[in-house]
Short mmCIF file of C-alpha atoms and ligand atoms in Angstrom, two decimals:
data_model
loop_
_atom_site.label_atom_id
_atom_site.label_comp_id
_atom_site.label_asym_id
_atom_site.label_seq_id
_atom_site.Cartn_x
_atom_site.Cartn_y
_atom_site.Cartn_z
CA UNK J 19 -202.29 61.52 114.85
CA UNK J 20 -199.51 62.18 112.30
CA UNK J 21 -197.73 59.35 110.51
CA UNK J 22 -193.95 59.23 110.18
CA UNK J 23 -194.28 60.52 106.63
CA UNK J 24 -196.09 63.66 107.80
CA UNK J 25 -193.37 64.63 110.25
CA UNK J 26 -189.95 66.21 109.75
CA UNK J 27 -187.97 65.33 112.86
CA UNK J 28 -185.03 67.66 113.60
CA UNK J 29 -184.17 66.24 117.04
CA UNK J 30 -180.63 66.69 118.35
CA UNK J 31 -180.47 63.22 119.90
CA UNK J 32 -181.95 60.74 120.26
CA UNK J 33 -182.78 61.51 116.66
CA UNK J 34 -184.56 59.96 113.70
CA UNK J 35 -183.59 56.60 112.29
CA UNK J 36 -184.33 55.32 108.76
CA UNK J 37 -187.88 53.97 108.55
CA UNK J 38 -186.84 50.81 106.70
CA UNK J 39 -184.35 50.04 109.48
CA UNK J 40 -187.02 50.46 112.15
CA UNK J 41 -189.37 48.20 110.21
CA UNK J 42 -186.73 45.48 110.01
CA UNK J 43 -185.83 46.00 113.69
CA UNK J 44 -189.46 45.71 114.78
CA UNK J 45 -189.65 42.37 112.98
CA UNK J 46 -186.39 41.25 114.61
CA UNK J 47 -187.71 42.30 117.99
CA UNK J 48 -190.56 39.82 117.64
CA UNK J 49 -189.00 36.97 115.75
CA UNK J 50 -185.33 37.24 114.82
CA UNK J 51 -184.47 35.38 111.62
CA UNK J 52 -187.20 32.77 112.14
CA UNK J 53 -185.84 31.62 115.48
CA UNK J 54 -189.25 32.17 117.06
CA UNK J 55 -187.50 34.47 119.54
CA UNK J 56 -186.90 38.21 119.51
CA UNK J 57 -183.39 39.63 119.28
CA UNK J 58 -183.69 40.95 122.86
CA UNK J 59 -184.52 37.44 124.01
CA UNK J 60 -181.37 35.83 122.63
CA UNK J 61 -178.13 35.30 124.52
CA UNK J 62 -175.42 37.84 123.80
CA UNK J 63 -173.06 34.86 123.56
CA UNK J 64 -175.14 32.96 121.00
CA UNK J 65 -174.26 32.64 117.32
CA UNK J 66 -177.03 35.05 116.24
CA UNK J 67 -175.81 38.01 118.30
CA UNK J 68 -172.18 37.17 117.51
CA UNK J 69 -173.02 37.61 113.81
CA UNK J 70 -174.78 40.92 114.56
CA UNK J 71 -171.89 42.50 116.47
CA UNK J 72 -169.21 41.16 114.11
CA UNK J 73 -171.18 42.43 111.12
CA UNK J 74 -171.52 45.86 112.72
CA UNK J 75 -167.79 46.04 113.30
CA UNK J 76 -166.93 44.92 109.76
CA UNK J 77 -169.32 47.44 108.20
CA UNK J 78 -168.08 50.27 110.40
CA UNK J 79 -164.48 49.44 109.47
CA UNK J 80 -165.39 49.53 105.79
CA UNK J 81 -167.47 52.69 106.03
CA UNK J 82 -164.81 54.72 107.86
CA UNK J 83 -161.69 52.97 106.44
CA UNK J 84 -160.49 52.23 109.96
CA UNK J 85 -156.81 51.19 109.92
CA UNK J 86 -155.95 47.62 111.02
CA UNK J 87 -154.02 48.75 114.09
CA UNK J 88 -157.22 50.08 115.68
CA UNK J 89 -159.85 48.14 117.63
CA UNK J 90 -163.56 48.85 117.38
CA UNK J 91 -165.34 48.50 120.73
CA UNK J 92 -169.00 48.74 121.73
CA UNK J 93 -169.32 50.17 125.21
CA UNK J 94 -171.95 51.69 127.49
CA UNK J 95 -172.28 54.87 129.54
CA UNK J 96 -172.79 57.29 126.64
CA UNK J 97 -170.51 60.08 125.53
CA UNK J 98 -170.39 61.24 129.14
CA UNK J 99 -169.01 57.87 130.22
CA UNK J 100 -166.12 58.42 127.82
CA UNK J 101 -165.33 61.83 129.34
CA UNK J 102 -164.21 59.71 132.32
CA UNK J 103 -162.99 56.56 130.58
CA UNK J 104 -160.48 58.27 128.30
CA UNK J 105 -158.87 60.03 131.26
CA UNK J 106 -158.64 56.85 133.34
CA UNK J 107 -157.33 54.61 130.56
CA UNK J 108 -154.89 57.09 129.08
CA UNK J 109 -153.41 58.02 132.46
CA UNK J 110 -152.75 54.30 132.96
CA UNK J 111 -151.17 54.06 129.50
CA UNK J 112 -149.02 57.09 130.28
CA UNK J 113 -147.92 55.62 133.63
CA UNK J 114 -146.96 52.29 132.06
CA UNK J 115 -144.91 54.17 129.48
CA UNK J 116 -143.18 56.05 132.34
CA UNK J 117 -142.44 53.31 134.90
CA UNK J 118 -140.21 55.41 137.20
CA UNK J 119 -140.55 54.99 140.99
CA UNK J 120 -143.58 56.82 142.39
CA UNK J 121 -141.44 59.50 144.12
CA UNK J 122 -139.92 60.46 140.77
CA UNK J 123 -143.15 60.47 138.80
CA UNK J 124 -144.47 63.83 137.58
CA UNK J 125 -148.22 64.00 136.96
CA UNK J 126 -148.67 64.82 133.27
CA UNK J 127 -150.68 67.69 131.80
CA UNK J 128 -153.82 66.84 129.82
CA UNK J 129 -154.55 69.35 127.06
CA UNK J 130 -158.18 70.27 126.41
CA UNK J 131 -159.40 72.25 123.41
CA UNK J 132 -162.60 73.99 124.46
CA UNK J 133 -165.07 74.89 121.73
CA UNK J 134 -168.43 74.55 123.48
CA UNK J 135 -170.47 72.89 126.20
CA UNK J 136 -169.45 69.27 125.60
CA UNK J 137 -165.69 69.80 125.54
CA UNK J 138 -166.12 72.00 128.64
CA UNK J 139 -167.97 69.18 130.39
CA UNK J 140 -165.23 66.73 129.44
CA UNK J 141 -162.63 69.13 130.88
CA UNK J 142 -164.62 69.51 134.10
CA UNK J 143 -164.86 65.74 134.47
CA UNK J 144 -161.11 65.40 133.95
CA UNK J 145 -160.46 67.98 136.68
CA UNK J 146 -162.80 66.07 138.99
CA UNK J 147 -161.15 62.71 138.40
CA UNK J 148 -157.57 63.75 138.97
CA UNK J 149 -158.19 65.11 142.48
CA UNK J 150 -155.78 63.66 145.08
CA UNK J 151 -157.32 60.88 147.17
CA UNK J 152 -155.45 61.90 150.36
CA UNK J 153 -154.65 65.36 151.81
CA UNK J 154 -151.25 66.57 150.58
CA UNK J 155 -151.07 63.82 147.95
CA UNK J 156 -150.35 65.09 144.43
CA UNK J 157 -153.13 65.24 141.85
CA UNK J 158 -153.03 62.41 139.30
CA UNK J 159 -152.65 64.85 136.40
CA UNK J 160 -152.94 68.51 135.47
CA UNK J 161 -155.81 69.13 133.01
CA UNK J 162 -155.30 72.47 131.24
CA UNK J 163 -156.81 74.48 128.43
CA UNK J 164 -154.69 74.35 125.28
CA UNK J 165 -157.11 76.59 123.35
CA UNK J 166 -160.58 77.97 123.94
CA UNK J 167 -163.16 79.97 122.02
CA UNK J 168 -165.26 80.66 125.11
CA UNK J 169 -164.69 84.43 124.88
CA UNK J 170 -166.69 84.43 121.63
CA UNK J 171 -169.65 82.78 123.39
CA UNK J 172 -168.77 79.62 121.43
CA UNK J 173 -169.51 81.27 118.08
CA UNK J 174 -166.14 80.52 116.47
CA UNK J 175 -163.26 78.05 116.61
CA UNK J 176 -159.73 78.82 117.85
CA UNK J 177 -157.29 79.75 115.09
CA UNK J 178 -153.93 78.05 114.59
CA UNK J 179 -151.98 80.73 116.47
CA UNK J 180 -154.26 80.41 119.52
CA UNK J 181 -153.22 76.84 120.36
CA UNK J 182 -150.68 76.23 123.07
CA UNK J 183 -150.02 72.48 123.43
CA UNK J 184 -147.83 70.94 126.15
CA UNK J 185 -144.81 68.90 125.02
CA UNK J 186 -145.57 66.05 127.37
CA UNK J 187 -149.37 65.82 127.69
CA UNK J 188 -150.94 62.44 128.48
CA UNK J 189 -153.32 63.37 125.65
CA UNK J 190 -154.93 66.20 123.72
CA UNK J 191 -158.73 66.24 123.70
CA UNK J 192 -161.19 67.94 121.34
CA UNK J 193 -164.86 67.65 120.41
CA UNK J 194 -165.28 67.48 116.63
CA UNK J 195 -168.86 68.79 116.62
CA UNK J 196 -170.35 70.78 119.46
CA UNK J 197 -174.00 69.74 119.31
CA UNK J 198 -175.46 72.53 121.45
CA UNK J 199 -173.93 75.58 119.76
CA UNK J 200 -173.54 74.02 116.33
CA UNK J 201 -169.78 74.40 115.94
CA UNK J 202 -167.79 71.87 113.95
CA UNK J 203 -164.19 71.67 112.80
CA UNK J 204 -163.96 72.09 109.00
CA UNK J 205 -164.30 68.96 106.86
CA UNK J 206 -161.34 67.07 105.38
CA UNK J 207 -161.93 68.86 102.07
CA UNK J 208 -161.48 72.20 103.88
CA UNK J 209 -158.41 71.20 105.88
CA UNK J 210 -156.37 74.28 104.89
CA UNK J 211 -158.83 76.51 106.78
CA UNK J 212 -157.34 78.47 109.68
CA UNK J 213 -160.06 76.87 111.84
CA UNK J 214 -159.14 73.26 110.97
CA UNK J 215 -157.93 71.16 113.88
CA UNK J 216 -154.13 71.70 113.90
CA UNK J 217 -152.91 68.10 113.98
CA UNK J 218 -149.44 69.24 112.90
CA UNK J 219 -149.07 71.48 115.98
CA UNK J 220 -149.60 68.60 118.42
CA UNK J 221 -146.12 67.46 119.53
CA UNK J 222 -145.00 64.10 118.11
CA UNK J 223 -146.04 61.14 120.20
CA UNK J 224 -148.85 62.93 122.06
CA UNK J 225 -152.14 61.02 121.88
CA UNK J 226 -155.15 62.78 120.35
CA UNK J 227 -158.68 61.97 121.53
CA UNK J 228 -161.80 63.13 119.70
CA UNK J 229 -165.46 63.15 120.71
CA UNK J 230 -167.36 62.44 117.48
CA UNK J 231 -170.73 61.82 119.18
CA UNK J 232 -172.74 64.12 116.94
CA UNK J 233 -170.81 63.93 113.68
CA UNK J 234 -169.91 60.24 113.52
CA UNK J 235 -170.27 58.71 110.03
CA UNK J 236 -171.59 61.94 108.57
CA UNK J 237 -168.45 62.52 106.48
CA UNK J 238 -164.80 61.48 106.24
CA UNK J 239 -162.82 61.77 109.49
CA UNK J 240 -159.80 63.98 108.78
CA UNK J 241 -156.58 62.16 109.77
CA UNK J 242 -158.17 59.17 111.43
CA UNK J 243 -154.67 57.67 111.73
CA UNK J 244 -153.46 60.61 113.83
CA UNK J 245 -155.99 59.86 116.55
CA UNK J 246 -155.43 57.67 119.58
CA UNK J 247 -159.16 57.35 120.33
CA UNK J 248 -162.32 58.41 118.53
CA UNK J 249 -165.58 57.79 120.31
CA UNK J 250 -169.27 58.44 119.73
CA UNK J 251 -172.51 57.97 121.61
CA UNK J 252 -174.71 56.18 119.06
CA UNK J 253 -177.93 58.13 119.43
CA UNK J 254 -177.46 60.63 116.60
CA UNK J 255 -176.29 59.10 113.33
CA UNK J 256 -175.86 55.48 114.28
CA UNK J 257 -178.67 53.96 116.33
CA UNK J 258 -180.76 54.25 119.48
CA UNK J 259 -179.23 55.48 122.74
CA UNK J 260 -177.48 52.90 124.87
CA UNK J 261 -174.31 52.06 122.98
CA UNK J 262 -171.08 54.01 122.64
CA UNK J 263 -168.64 53.14 119.88
CA UNK J 264 -164.90 53.45 120.33
CA UNK J 265 -162.14 53.36 117.75
CA UNK J 266 -158.93 52.91 119.68
CA UNK J 267 -155.30 52.38 118.68
CA UNK J 268 -154.22 48.96 119.88
CA UNK J 269 -151.17 50.08 121.87
CA UNK J 270 -153.58 51.94 124.20
CA UNK J 271 -155.33 48.76 125.28
CA UNK J 272 -153.36 48.62 128.52
CA UNK J 273 -153.63 46.64 131.73
CA UNK J 274 -154.84 49.32 134.14
CA UNK J 275 -154.37 46.99 137.13
CA UNK J 276 -150.67 46.73 136.27
CA UNK J 277 -150.55 50.53 136.01
CA UNK J 278 -152.14 50.92 139.44
CA UNK J 279 -149.38 48.77 140.94
CA UNK J 280 -146.92 51.52 139.94
CA UNK J 281 -149.10 54.01 141.92
CA UNK J 282 -149.91 57.61 140.89
CA UNK J 283 -152.89 56.70 138.65
CA UNK J 284 -156.60 56.62 139.46
CA UNK J 285 -158.27 53.19 139.50
CA UNK J 286 -160.35 52.18 136.48
CA UNK J 287 -163.77 50.51 136.91
CA UNK J 288 -163.52 47.13 135.23
CA UNK J 289 -166.25 47.74 132.62
CA UNK J 290 -164.47 50.93 131.54
CA UNK J 291 -161.07 49.32 130.93
CA UNK J 292 -160.54 49.31 127.16
CA UNK J 293 -158.26 46.25 127.28
CA UNK J 294 -160.91 44.20 129.09
CA UNK J 295 -163.46 45.26 126.48
CA UNK J 296 -161.12 44.45 123.60
CA UNK J 297 -159.94 41.10 125.03
CA UNK J 298 -163.59 40.08 125.35
CA UNK J 299 -164.68 41.46 121.96
CA UNK J 300 -167.01 43.97 123.69
CA UNK J 301 -168.73 41.10 125.55
CA UNK J 302 -167.04 41.22 128.97
CA UNK J 303 -170.48 41.76 130.48
CA UNK J 304 -173.94 41.86 128.89
CA UNK J 305 -173.90 44.53 126.18
CA UNK J 306 -176.96 46.56 125.09
CA UNK J 307 -177.97 44.02 122.46
CA UNK J 308 -180.91 45.87 120.92
CA UNK J 309 -179.12 49.22 120.33
CA UNK J 310 -176.20 47.28 118.84
CA UNK J 311 -178.60 45.36 116.58
CA UNK J 312 -180.28 48.55 115.33
CA UNK J 313 -176.87 50.18 114.84
CA UNK J 314 -175.82 47.14 112.78
CA UNK J 315 -178.92 47.57 110.60
CA UNK J 316 -178.19 51.29 110.17
CA UNK J 317 -174.60 50.58 109.14
CA UNK J 318 -175.76 48.06 106.53
CA UNK J 319 -178.34 50.58 105.30
CA UNK J 320 -175.71 53.33 104.99
CA UNK J 321 -173.39 51.09 102.99
CA UNK J 322 -175.98 49.50 100.75
CA UNK J 323 -178.66 52.19 100.32
CA UNK J 324 -176.86 55.46 100.92
CA UNK J 325 -173.68 55.08 98.90
CA UNK J 326 -171.31 54.66 101.85
CA UNK J 327 -169.44 57.58 103.36
CA UNK J 328 -169.01 59.40 100.05
CA UNK J 329 -172.74 59.39 99.36
CA UNK J 330 -173.51 60.46 102.92
CA UNK J 331 -170.97 63.27 102.78
CA UNK J 332 -172.42 64.64 99.53
CA UNK J 333 -175.98 64.62 100.84
CA UNK J 334 -175.03 66.08 104.23
CA UNK J 335 -173.06 68.87 102.54
CA UNK J 336 -175.98 69.69 100.27
CA UNK J 337 -178.41 69.77 103.21
CA UNK J 338 -176.19 72.05 105.31
CA UNK J 339 -175.42 74.42 102.42
CA UNK J 340 -179.08 74.77 101.54
CA UNK J 341 -180.13 75.52 105.10
CA UNK J 342 -177.31 77.98 105.81
CA UNK J 343 -177.89 79.79 102.49
CA UNK J 344 -181.56 80.16 103.37
CA UNK J 345 -180.70 81.45 106.85
CA UNK J 346 -178.07 83.88 105.51
CA UNK J 347 -180.69 85.36 103.18
CA UNK J 348 -183.24 85.64 105.98
CA UNK J 349 -180.52 87.21 108.14
CA UNK J 350 -179.83 89.84 105.48
CA UNK J 351 -183.51 90.68 105.61
CA UNK J 352 -183.19 91.07 109.41
CA UNK J 353 -185.45 88.12 110.29
CA UNK J 354 -183.08 85.58 111.82
CA UNK J 355 -179.50 85.39 113.08
CA UNK J 356 -177.12 82.45 112.71
CA UNK J 357 -175.41 81.64 116.01
CA UNK J 358 -172.07 80.60 114.50
CA UNK J 359 -170.59 83.63 112.82
CA UNK J 360 -167.67 82.03 110.99
CA UNK J 361 -168.80 79.99 108.01
CA UNK J 362 -166.07 77.35 108.19
CA UNK J 363 -166.92 76.65 111.84
CA UNK J 364 -170.59 75.95 111.12
CA UNK J 365 -171.79 72.46 111.93
CA UNK J 366 -173.17 70.29 109.13
CA UNK J 367 -175.24 68.43 111.72
CA UNK J 368 -176.67 71.03 114.14
CA UNK J 369 -177.75 74.32 112.58
CA UNK J 370 -178.41 76.96 115.25
CA UNK J 371 -180.11 80.33 114.81
CA UNK J 372 -182.30 82.83 116.60
CA UNK J 373 -185.44 84.61 115.44
CA UNK J 374 -185.14 88.41 115.43
CA UNK J 375 -187.87 90.36 117.23
CA UNK J 376 -187.96 88.73 120.66
CA UNK J 377 -189.65 85.82 122.37
CA UNK J 378 -193.05 86.33 120.72
CA UNK J 379 -191.56 85.97 117.26
CA UNK J 380 -189.63 82.86 118.32
CA UNK J 381 -192.82 81.36 119.69
CA UNK J 382 -194.66 82.20 116.47
CA UNK J 383 -191.88 80.49 114.48
CA UNK J 384 -191.97 77.36 116.63
CA UNK J 385 -195.79 77.21 116.70
CA UNK J 386 -195.96 77.56 112.92
CA UNK J 387 -193.26 74.90 112.54
CA UNK J 388 -195.13 72.47 114.81
CA UNK J 389 -198.35 72.94 112.78
CA UNK J 390 -196.49 72.06 109.60
CA UNK J 391 -194.93 68.91 111.09
CA UNK J 392 -191.44 70.33 111.81
CA UNK J 393 -190.62 68.74 115.16
CA UNK J 394 -188.06 69.23 117.95
CA UNK J 395 -186.62 72.48 116.63
CA UNK J 396 -186.27 74.19 120.00
CA UNK J 397 -182.65 74.94 120.90
CA UNK J 398 -180.92 73.24 123.83
CA UNK J 399 -182.36 74.38 127.16
CA UNK J 400 -179.03 75.98 128.16
CA UNK J 401 -178.91 78.37 125.18
CA UNK J 402 -182.46 78.67 123.77
CA UNK J 403 -183.05 79.77 120.17
CA UNK J 404 -183.65 77.31 117.35
CA UNK J 405 -181.63 74.24 116.45
CA UNK J 406 -182.29 72.12 113.39
CA UNK J 407 -180.34 68.88 113.67
CA UNK J 408 -179.96 67.37 110.23
CA UNK J 409 -178.33 64.02 110.87
CA UNK J 410 -178.00 61.25 108.27
CA UNK J 411 -181.63 60.08 108.52
CA UNK J 412 -183.01 63.58 107.87
CA UNK J 413 -183.67 63.78 104.14
CA UNK J 414 -182.83 66.57 101.72
CA UNK J 415 -186.61 66.87 101.16
CA UNK J 416 -187.16 67.59 104.87
CA UNK J 417 -184.47 70.27 104.78
CA UNK J 418 -186.00 71.79 101.62
CA UNK J 419 -189.39 71.89 103.32
CA UNK J 420 -187.89 73.62 106.37
CA UNK J 421 -186.16 76.17 104.10
CA UNK J 422 -189.47 76.95 102.41
CA UNK J 423 -191.04 77.51 105.81
CA UNK J 424 -188.18 79.83 106.90
CA UNK J 425 -188.58 81.82 103.66
CA UNK J 426 -192.35 82.10 104.10
CA UNK J 427 -191.96 83.09 107.76
CA UNK J 428 -189.39 85.76 106.83
CA UNK J 429 -191.76 87.16 104.19
CA UNK J 430 -194.81 87.26 106.42
CA UNK J 431 -193.10 88.71 109.50
C1 LIG A 132 -170.81 66.01 121.35
C2 LIG A 132 -171.43 65.30 122.51
N1 LIG A 132 -170.62 64.70 123.40
C3 LIG A 132 -171.10 64.05 124.46
C4 LIG A 132 -172.46 63.97 124.68
C5 LIG A 132 -172.98 63.23 125.88
O1 LIG A 132 -173.53 62.06 125.44
P1 LIG A 132 -174.46 61.12 126.37
O2 LIG A 132 -175.71 61.86 126.61
O3 LIG A 132 -174.60 59.90 125.52
O4 LIG A 132 -173.69 60.86 127.61
C6 LIG A 132 -173.34 64.55 123.76
C7 LIG A 132 -174.81 64.44 123.96
O5 LIG A 132 -175.60 64.94 123.22
C8 LIG A 132 -172.81 65.23 122.65
O6 LIG A 132 -173.61 65.80 121.75
#
């Protein structure tokens, strides 16, 4: 039976967490801060958990330099829950900002930027939610594609001249890092790239929503202040599955019941209303206390042990560069092929490639990897191939070891 030290875990999510954090969490699970009770056995309204959730928020604010006019919320339902919640809440916000009589109300467009499977799923959910509830009634909104790189098989990002934003959209939506194909918008330090998200092309006043599920706290968020909402399922860089973090501009914390009284908006389930969550400091109903606790420990660890966001960014850049350089060399030798063809669209978190020579060679690669302790390298079931996810808790040493294996495999095959 291998120990944690003998394994290099490249899982796409849920993914590895720092060992020291898990050790502290296991202690807290049994006896939290000498209370004689485990963290999961304490009330979410008690002083202990209050300190946990408030500490998590404060550390996240510091780590990401979140502006004061944004709220930080801990929600449930995963990234997929937010595909729905952003539509419902932002259509209410749009309706309240346009309080004309129902007969004069025009359902707004919603602009989606499609760069892979997750943004496509978010778009599909939006289309589903805006369906009229009666025959001949108008749809609640008109989701549309403002840009898409589907024609490339999700191997590149749209370029600036391929975007076509509406003037009056309820919001613009994009996914910062597409976990399955391994496509990510260029980093803040590469913001002049033609593939960078074109914030300046979005018409003034239009809200921008970003899914950061698989790139959260891996590096600086370009133009955090230009976003209306940034959200992330926790189970990659932050903590265990079960908690979703939202960074939301305060003017979007709207009363969705008041919006529904104006008609023309879909109803919002109470636990998905951002204002309810914010008014109750993420404790409207029982939150997932253990995932929040572990996330709080991870945030402290990232600030204290890992040099904050700057330190994380440097290490993550070094890991990604090393792995892509190794793959590019193996590709030149005809042994592997990187999925994402444009270098500035390559994800720092999810590195995708295929093994040349067919299924047998891929199996040989994966079998050899397994024997050497490289785990969970198989690509997503919808696309196959290989995916090495190198989130914050994956060390540079693990990436170096994987690179050595890729080099040895390329030599021997
Ligand atoms: C970028 C992205 N968005 C959304 C999701 C969906 O998240 P969940 O499974 O938490 O609903 C995932 C899941 O991996 C993801 O990677």
